[in-house]
Amino acid sequence: MLNIFDVDVVFKDVKSILKFVPISLNISIISGLIGLLIGFLIAIIRIKKIPVLNFLSGVFISFMRGTPIIVQLYITYFGIPIALLYINYYKGTNLQVANIPPIIYALAALALNTGAFCSVIIQSAFEAINPGEIEAAAALGMNGRQRMFRIIIPEALELALPNLGNQFIGVIKGTSLAFTCSVVEMTAQAKIIGARGYRYFEAYVALAIIYWVIIIIVEQLIKIILHFVRVPDVVGNVEDKKLYRKHKKLLKKQGGVL
Amino acid sequence: MIKIRDIKKSFFTNKVLDGISFDIEAGDVIAIIGPSGTGKSTLLRCINSITKADEGIVEFDDFKFDSQKHTKKDLTALRKRTSMVFQQFNLFSKKTVLKNVMEGLTVVKKISKKEAKEIAIKELEKVHMEDRQVYYPKHLSGGQQQRVAIARAMAMQPELLLFDEPTSALDPELVGEVLDTIRDIAKEGNTMIVVSHEMSFVRNVATKVIFMENGKIVEMGSASQIFDNPQNERTKEFLIKNRVFIQPEYSI
């Protein structure tokens, strides 16, 4: 039998790449969360127009948007050791480059990159909130922190969530470049097993399938979260779940009009 | 008695409020009328310091708020004593009607949820919205939203209620229900300031009418004094114009 393309090899490759799913997911979740935090801080700096910091974050965002991720990975990979050498020289410390696990480089680069993009998303979400509601909260006597956590963030979250989800999907795919920092994750593993028998195509097909499935699952998760965060369209006792389900069916039957 | 003393506010070179002073007795319903752009809304916003006044004092029986020097505590104290109803309702869009009314009680007044719910339902009953507790603002008509906003303001049991053109964003059919609600609240003996263009409502409900123009109080007096026997030329002119505009609508 002709086996120019061997399906069995694809299945075998899927199995061996699957072992590296946790590494890829860990990198994306950790750098995604750190990125979210960085993005939130930068968004606040930019909205409040804090002098100096506002300018610096402008430069940072511009740089992160203006250079490819792979270049940013290279810069952290080669930049951090050089920075350590300088620190050792001036502070007299003895920090060893070899002690830094390679995953740190990937995390740093991806987190900074995500932070820049998240800040733009979060800033626009904050600016899209009806200022009247914030005024109403102030008029009730709520202080800045209460307004932020009880009114502004819940609303901004709904507005930002679809875009943040998109950004997270971008991060997951971005982890495929972590091999440039000598992290062995899914893509690196596919390269390695492809090289073993020169069955590169099968390895990459297996890799593509795994990425695709992961991202379909993430998309569904985002949809579920959005469903809970959004104000429902149906009119009625939405806290009564039974009634809500009934309305949902009605909505579909009537083509969206209740 | 609440004393408003010498409130001044400029936006850059544009002097919006030029020393406004008046007294409010308990139970007073003060209506502020006047042409657009004379600072009526700004005055209300300065009274509860949503817009920071350049100068001015708001004095309650046991509390004095100086807009030039005050602490954050003073600001919260001032806002606990006043409640505002906005032209654009400004309900919290992510919260249900009930939670909108409870928000200030639980977060600012730190009342327990159970107690807050009881108060909120009582206030919603007063504005006839108790059957819409679990609706979100976007599921309500403008008039209903404004009634909920009134319940939200009332629930805080303020010493002074501020209505900033409460019916200006409503279509004529819905104006009535909101004005009726405000009238009921006035009858209960609540102290309030209303900025309104609904002259017949002002005439019937207000105990005191202030006519403002160009950031100054032009004339102040009881409703019958202002409407039947205005002293100032400018007041006369304004009222004549308004009656001319309103009359055909009422003759239908």
Tab-separated table of N, CA, C and O in Angstrom, chain B residues 152-199:
chain	number	residue	atom	x	y	z
B	152	ARG	N	-34.722	54.777	43.597
B	152	ARG	CA	-33.323	54.637	44.018
B	152	ARG	C	-32.892	55.846	44.849
B	152	ARG	O	-32.224	55.702	45.877
B	153	ALA	N	-33.314	57.034	44.400
B	153	ALA	CA	-32.948	58.252	45.131
B	153	ALA	C	-33.663	58.301	46.484
B	153	ALA	O	-33.076	58.645	47.502
B	154	MET	N	-34.960	57.914	46.485
B	154	MET	CA	-35.763	57.984	47.710
B	154	MET	C	-35.281	56.994	48.764
B	154	MET	O	-35.362	57.262	49.963
B	155	ALA	N	-34.798	55.833	48.301
B	155	ALA	CA	-34.399	54.772	49.239
B	155	ALA	C	-33.291	55.245	50.167
B	155	ALA	O	-33.159	54.759	51.283
B	156	MET	N	-32.489	56.199	49.703
B	156	MET	CA	-31.373	56.687	50.529
B	156	MET	C	-31.861	57.609	51.644
B	156	MET	O	-31.066	58.050	52.467
B	157	GLN	N	-33.156	57.904	51.668
B	157	GLN	CA	-33.746	58.827	52.647
B	157	GLN	C	-32.925	60.097	52.806
B	157	GLN	O	-32.428	60.419	53.893
B	158	PRO	N	-32.782	60.832	51.703
B	158	PRO	CA	-31.968	62.037	51.728
B	158	PRO	C	-32.714	63.193	52.392
B	158	PRO	O	-33.938	63.173	52.456
B	159	GLU	N	-31.925	64.166	52.854
B	159	GLU	CA	-32.559	65.372	53.393
B	159	GLU	C	-33.005	66.283	52.260
B	159	GLU	O	-33.876	67.122	52.427
B	160	LEU	N	-32.354	66.100	51.105
B	160	LEU	CA	-32.664	66.963	49.968
B	160	LEU	C	-32.637	66.131	48.697
B	160	LEU	O	-31.657	65.445	48.393
B	161	LEU	N	-33.754	66.190	47.948
B	161	LEU	CA	-33.829	65.475	46.667
B	161	LEU	C	-33.603	66.459	45.535
B	161	LEU	O	-34.155	67.564	45.539
B	162	LEU	N	-32.794	66.060	44.566
B	162	LEU	CA	-32.517	66.939	43.436
B	162	LEU	C	-33.038	66.298	42.151
B	162	LEU	O	-32.653	65.178	41.822
B	163	PHE	N	-33.925	66.988	41.470
B	163	PHE	CA	-34.442	66.472	40.203
B	163	PHE	C	-33.909	67.328	39.063
B	163	PHE	O	-34.223	68.513	38.964
B	164	ASP	N	-33.108	66.727	38.208
B	164	ASP	CA	-32.525	67.481	37.097
B	164	ASP	C	-33.301	67.185	35.820
B	164	ASP	O	-33.058	66.191	35.155
B	165	GLU	N	-34.247	68.042	35.497
B	165	GLU	CA	-35.123	67.860	34.341
B	165	GLU	C	-35.581	66.415	34.194
B	165	GLU	O	-35.256	65.742	33.210
B	166	PRO	N	-36.340	65.932	35.175
B	166	PRO	CA	-36.658	64.494	35.193
B	166	PRO	C	-37.533	64.033	34.037
B	166	PRO	O	-37.605	62.842	33.785
B	167	THR	N	-38.194	64.964	33.353
B	167	THR	CA	-39.100	64.507	32.287
B	167	THR	C	-38.645	64.943	30.891
B	167	THR	O	-39.327	64.675	29.910
B	168	SER	N	-37.484	65.568	30.815
B	168	SER	CA	-37.084	66.131	29.514
B	168	SER	C	-36.703	65.071	28.485
B	168	SER	O	-36.722	65.313	27.298
B	169	ALA	N	-36.321	63.872	28.957
B	169	ALA	CA	-35.920	62.836	28.010
B	169	ALA	C	-37.062	61.873	27.701
B	169	ALA	O	-36.856	60.843	27.092
B	170	LEU	N	-38.270	62.227	28.124
B	170	LEU	CA	-39.402	61.309	27.944
B	170	LEU	C	-40.339	61.825	26.862
B	170	LEU	O	-40.466	63.030	26.663
B	171	ASP	N	-41.030	60.897	26.200
B	171	ASP	CA	-42.013	61.382	25.242
B	171	ASP	C	-43.263	61.816	26.004
B	171	ASP	O	-43.514	61.368	27.122
B	172	PRO	N	-44.037	62.714	25.410
B	172	PRO	CA	-45.115	63.394	26.146
B	172	PRO	C	-46.054	62.442	26.875
B	172	PRO	O	-46.550	62.753	27.959
B	173	GLU	N	-46.262	61.263	26.314
B	173	GLU	CA	-47.204	60.338	26.934
B	173	GLU	C	-46.709	59.832	28.292
B	173	GLU	O	-47.493	59.496	29.154
B	174	LEU	N	-45.381	59.745	28.433
B	174	LEU	CA	-44.805	59.177	29.654
B	174	LEU	C	-44.522	60.235	30.714
B	174	LEU	O	-44.241	59.909	31.863
B	175	VAL	N	-44.596	61.515	30.310
B	175	VAL	CA	-44.278	62.590	31.252
B	175	VAL	C	-45.218	62.525	32.456
B	175	VAL	O	-44.796	62.652	33.598
B	176	GLY	N	-46.497	62.277	32.185
B	176	GLY	CA	-47.513	62.291	33.232
B	176	GLY	C	-47.195	61.367	34.384
B	176	GLY	O	-47.240	61.767	35.545
B	177	GLU	N	-46.835	60.115	34.063
B	177	GLU	CA	-46.606	59.131	35.132
B	177	GLU	C	-45.453	59.543	36.035
B	177	GLU	O	-45.504	59.336	37.254
B	178	VAL	N	-44.420	60.144	35.443
B	178	VAL	CA	-43.276	60.562	36.254
B	178	VAL	C	-43.651	61.783	37.100
B	178	VAL	O	-43.319	61.857	38.283
B	179	LEU	N	-44.351	62.718	36.491
B	179	LEU	CA	-44.754	63.912	37.257
B	179	LEU	C	-45.679	63.524	38.407
B	179	LEU	O	-45.574	64.062	39.515
B	180	ASP	N	-46.582	62.562	38.165
B	180	ASP	CA	-47.464	62.100	39.242
B	180	ASP	C	-46.647	61.532	40.394
B	180	ASP	O	-46.941	61.795	41.566
B	181	THR	N	-45.629	60.763	40.029
B	181	THR	CA	-44.769	60.175	41.067
B	181	THR	C	-44.095	61.261	41.886
B	181	THR	O	-44.071	61.203	43.119
B	182	ILE	N	-43.559	62.266	41.192
B	182	ILE	CA	-42.870	63.345	41.904
B	182	ILE	C	-43.865	64.111	42.784
B	182	ILE	O	-43.552	64.486	43.922
B	183	ARG	N	-45.064	64.295	42.266
B	183	ARG	CA	-46.091	64.998	43.032
B	183	ARG	C	-46.398	64.247	44.329
B	183	ARG	O	-46.491	64.845	45.404
B	184	ASP	N	-46.518	62.916	44.211
B	184	ASP	CA	-46.782	62.101	45.404
B	184	ASP	C	-45.674	62.271	46.436
B	184	ASP	O	-45.932	62.396	47.638
B	185	ILE	N	-44.440	62.250	45.938
B	185	ILE	CA	-43.296	62.391	46.845
B	185	ILE	C	-43.312	63.748	47.518
B	185	ILE	O	-43.040	63.871	48.717
B	186	ALA	N	-43.673	64.774	46.751
B	186	ALA	CA	-43.738	66.128	47.311
B	186	ALA	C	-44.796	66.191	48.405
B	186	ALA	O	-44.602	66.814	49.445
B	187	LYS	N	-45.925	65.517	48.172
B	187	LYS	CA	-47.012	65.534	49.152
B	187	LYS	C	-46.613	64.877	50.462
B	187	LYS	O	-47.136	65.194	51.523
B	188	GLU	N	-45.681	63.911	50.356
B	188	GLU	CA	-45.221	63.225	51.562
B	188	GLU	C	-44.397	64.137	52.469
B	188	GLU	O	-44.035	63.756	53.577
B	189	GLY	N	-44.044	65.310	51.945
B	189	GLY	CA	-43.303	66.260	52.764
B	189	GLY	C	-41.805	66.203	52.571
B	189	GLY	O	-41.042	66.651	53.417
B	190	ASN	N	-41.364	65.610	51.446
B	190	ASN	CA	-39.931	65.579	51.178
B	190	ASN	C	-39.446	66.938	50.691
B	190	ASN	O	-40.161	67.641	49.975
B	191	THR	N	-38.233	67.285	51.086
B	191	THR	CA	-37.630	68.532	50.645
B	191	THR	C	-36.964	68.288	49.299
B	191	THR	O	-36.219	67.323	49.157
B	192	MET	N	-37.249	69.138	48.322
B	192	MET	CA	-36.653	68.871	47.016
B	192	MET	C	-36.459	70.125	46.172
B	192	MET	O	-37.118	71.137	46.377
B	193	ILE	N	-35.515	70.005	45.253
B	193	ILE	CA	-35.311	71.045	44.244
B	193	ILE	C	-35.570	70.401	42.894
B	193	ILE	O	-35.031	69.333	42.599
B	194	VAL	N	-36.419	71.015	42.102
B	194	VAL	CA	-36.753	70.461	40.797
B	194	VAL	C	-36.400	71.464	39.711
B	194	VAL	O	-36.847	72.616	39.757
B	195	VAL	N	-35.576	71.041	38.765
B	195	VAL	CA	-35.382	71.845	37.562
B	195	VAL	C	-36.341	71.298	36.532
B	195	VAL	O	-36.315	70.098	36.241
B	196	SER	N	-37.235	72.139	36.029
B	196	SER	CA	-38.237	71.598	35.113
B	196	SER	C	-38.705	72.640	34.121
B	196	SER	O	-38.696	73.841	34.386
B	197	HIS	N	-39.116	72.149	32.961
B	197	HIS	CA	-39.733	73.027	31.973
B	197	HIS	C	-41.246	72.812	31.907
B	197	HIS	O	-41.917	73.379	31.058
B	198	GLU	N	-41.749	71.960	32.810
B	198	GLU	CA	-43.189	71.689	32.834
B	198	GLU	C	-43.863	72.738	33.713
B	198	GLU	O	-44.015	72.566	34.916
B	199	MET	N	-44.285	73.844	33.082
B	199	MET	CA	-44.728	75.003	33.865
B	199	MET	C	-45.970	74.716	34.697
B	199	MET	O	-46.076	75.162	35.838
